[in-house]
């Protein structure tokens, strides 16, 4: 599944990188996928299948489940069921730095059932964000206090935005946009 996720995200990102390409060749795609993958594409917040694939795809495109395709429709029949989905790119694409967006969503969905407060307490996450924060400060000639702790700043942003006790599985695109803006306005970046 990870391979499909990476391929689909790169495919959508490639399509959005050139307005001409979208306008001339890609207004709508009707695709058939393995059922579970297709259902993840269209999953809504709060459902069991809602994941990073769902939110990234829905950020860049409108996705609709069109129909189920049973395995008995193929010869020889495969071992899995299939579904057909329609993917329509949002035009214009949302004005978001996708690398920043994906960095945030990746951290949040590592353990989608954990609170965001717990997800951001990982030492690897703290090291990454500390490194990015220091680069941001050096680029903007901002002095970092001697007793600075990135963990405190992260928790402050989470509390100020109201997402400290939220779980990724229940947050929609607007929630993640507000959270990303909260982090970015404090100089914390994900790429």
XYZ file of C-alpha atoms in Angstrom:
191
model
C 0.000 0.000 0.000
C 2.858 2.403 0.778
C 4.025 2.138 -2.849
C 0.559 3.042 -4.165
C 0.322 5.962 -1.757
C 3.672 7.351 -2.852
C 2.869 6.861 -6.545
C -0.569 8.472 -6.312
C 0.698 11.466 -4.347
C 3.555 11.980 -6.809
C 1.125 11.599 -9.717
C -1.240 14.219 -8.300
C 1.635 16.525 -7.394
C 3.092 16.201 -10.900
C -0.264 17.052 -12.404
C -0.553 20.157 -10.270
C 2.977 21.375 -10.944
C 2.031 22.654 -14.396
C -1.261 24.455 -14.931
C -1.083 23.890 -18.720
C -0.796 20.155 -18.277
C -3.904 19.992 -16.114
C -5.907 22.301 -18.322
C -5.130 20.412 -21.512
C -4.997 16.791 -20.431
C -6.423 16.094 -17.000
C -9.817 17.351 -15.935
C -11.096 14.068 -14.587
C -9.726 10.556 -14.218
C -11.781 7.404 -13.804
C -9.565 4.754 -12.224
C -10.016 1.267 -10.834
C -8.175 0.242 -7.689
C -8.254 -2.537 -5.154
C -11.354 -1.909 -3.023
C -9.575 -1.089 0.246
C -7.282 1.404 -1.480
C -10.222 3.067 -3.260
C -12.151 3.314 0.004
C -9.127 4.941 1.656
C -9.084 7.553 -1.115
C -12.666 8.607 -0.331
C -12.634 8.034 3.467
C -13.966 10.859 5.644
C -12.618 12.042 9.019
C -13.628 9.767 11.862
C -13.908 6.618 9.758
C -11.658 3.606 10.222
C -10.041 3.916 6.767
C -9.263 7.659 7.039
C -5.510 8.103 6.680
C -2.739 10.236 5.201
C -3.668 9.012 1.716
C -7.249 10.242 2.217
C -6.371 13.730 3.355
C -3.571 14.282 0.823
C -5.711 13.131 -2.082
C -8.713 15.161 -0.942
C -6.543 18.256 -0.495
C -5.595 18.177 -4.176
C -8.671 16.621 -5.775
C -12.340 15.818 -5.429
C -12.638 12.045 -5.147
C -15.860 10.063 -5.598
C -16.506 6.346 -5.290
C -18.439 5.356 -8.415
C -19.003 1.619 -8.116
C -17.844 -1.710 -6.818
C -16.412 -4.240 -9.247
C -16.685 -7.835 -8.106
C -13.862 -10.282 -8.617
C -16.175 -12.493 -10.674
C -16.114 -9.870 -13.463
C -12.559 -10.920 -14.344
C -11.108 -14.098 -15.814
C -9.332 -15.566 -13.963
C -10.914 -13.972 -10.904
C -8.435 -12.110 -8.668
C -8.340 -12.656 -4.914
C -9.489 -9.094 -4.168
C -12.498 -6.921 -4.924
C -12.109 -3.675 -6.878
C -13.746 -0.256 -6.985
C -13.914 2.525 -9.540
C -13.255 6.115 -8.411
C -13.373 9.479 -10.125
C -10.562 11.941 -9.352
C -11.097 15.580 -10.351
C -8.210 17.933 -9.569
C -9.122 21.106 -7.716
C -8.519 23.973 -10.070
C -6.782 26.075 -8.979
C -4.948 23.879 -6.491
C -4.962 25.068 -2.884
C -2.278 27.673 -2.116
C -0.317 25.420 0.213
C 3.317 24.369 0.226
C 2.754 20.638 -0.282
C 6.081 19.644 1.315
C 5.138 21.547 4.486
C 1.647 20.071 4.398
C 2.846 16.511 3.907
C 5.452 16.886 6.653
C 2.740 17.870 9.150
C 0.299 15.196 8.001
C 3.017 12.533 8.054
C 3.775 13.277 11.723
C 0.099 13.418 12.684
C -0.811 10.133 10.988
C 2.132 8.039 12.224
C -0.218 7.027 15.015
C -3.581 8.416 13.936
C -5.306 7.304 17.149
C -2.875 9.195 19.419
C -3.518 12.769 20.405
C -1.458 15.315 18.493
C 0.196 16.297 21.750
C 1.533 12.741 22.102
C 2.453 12.437 18.407
C 4.630 15.546 18.588
C 6.494 14.353 21.711
C 8.565 11.879 19.719
C 12.268 12.667 20.010
C 12.738 12.276 16.228
C 9.950 14.796 15.572
C 11.358 17.220 18.126
C 14.852 16.956 16.605
C 13.525 17.570 13.096
C 11.432 20.575 14.116
C 14.242 21.994 16.267
C 16.636 21.758 13.319
C 14.099 23.403 10.977
C 13.339 26.117 13.557
C 17.018 26.987 13.950
C 17.417 27.232 10.171
C 14.327 29.453 9.968
C 15.691 31.737 12.715
C 19.113 32.012 11.079
C 17.548 32.896 7.713
C 15.419 35.619 9.342
C 18.143 36.916 11.693
C 16.112 35.976 14.748
C 17.943 35.295 17.972
C 17.133 32.059 19.792
C 16.988 32.314 23.599
C 19.592 30.302 25.516
C 17.016 28.212 27.378
C 14.932 27.515 24.245
C 13.129 24.169 24.122
C 11.307 23.181 20.944
C 9.053 20.772 22.871
C 7.568 23.671 24.854
C 7.028 25.720 21.699
C 5.321 22.793 19.965
C 2.983 22.198 22.901
C 2.205 25.940 23.061
C 1.227 25.980 19.383
C -0.935 22.881 19.830
C -2.716 24.418 22.844
C -3.128 27.841 21.209
C -4.669 26.322 18.089
C -6.916 24.052 20.169
C -5.609 20.805 18.662
C -3.548 19.485 21.559
C -6.065 16.779 22.480
C -7.376 16.149 18.956
C -6.575 12.996 17.047
C -5.530 12.963 13.385
C -8.250 10.438 12.543
C -10.955 13.016 13.370
C -9.426 16.148 11.802
C -10.419 17.434 8.386
C -8.455 19.454 5.833
C -9.436 22.813 7.361
C -8.213 21.680 10.781
C -4.819 20.713 9.359
C -4.569 23.989 7.422
C -5.184 25.954 10.644
C -2.647 23.823 12.498
C -0.039 24.261 9.755
C -0.617 28.020 9.794
C -0.229 28.016 13.597
C 3.125 26.243 13.381
C 4.384 28.335 10.461
C 3.441 31.628 12.135
C 5.641 30.585 15.067
C 8.555 29.762 12.774
C 8.145 25.995 12.963
C 8.385 24.350 9.559
C 8.124 20.775 8.361
C 10.382 20.828 5.293
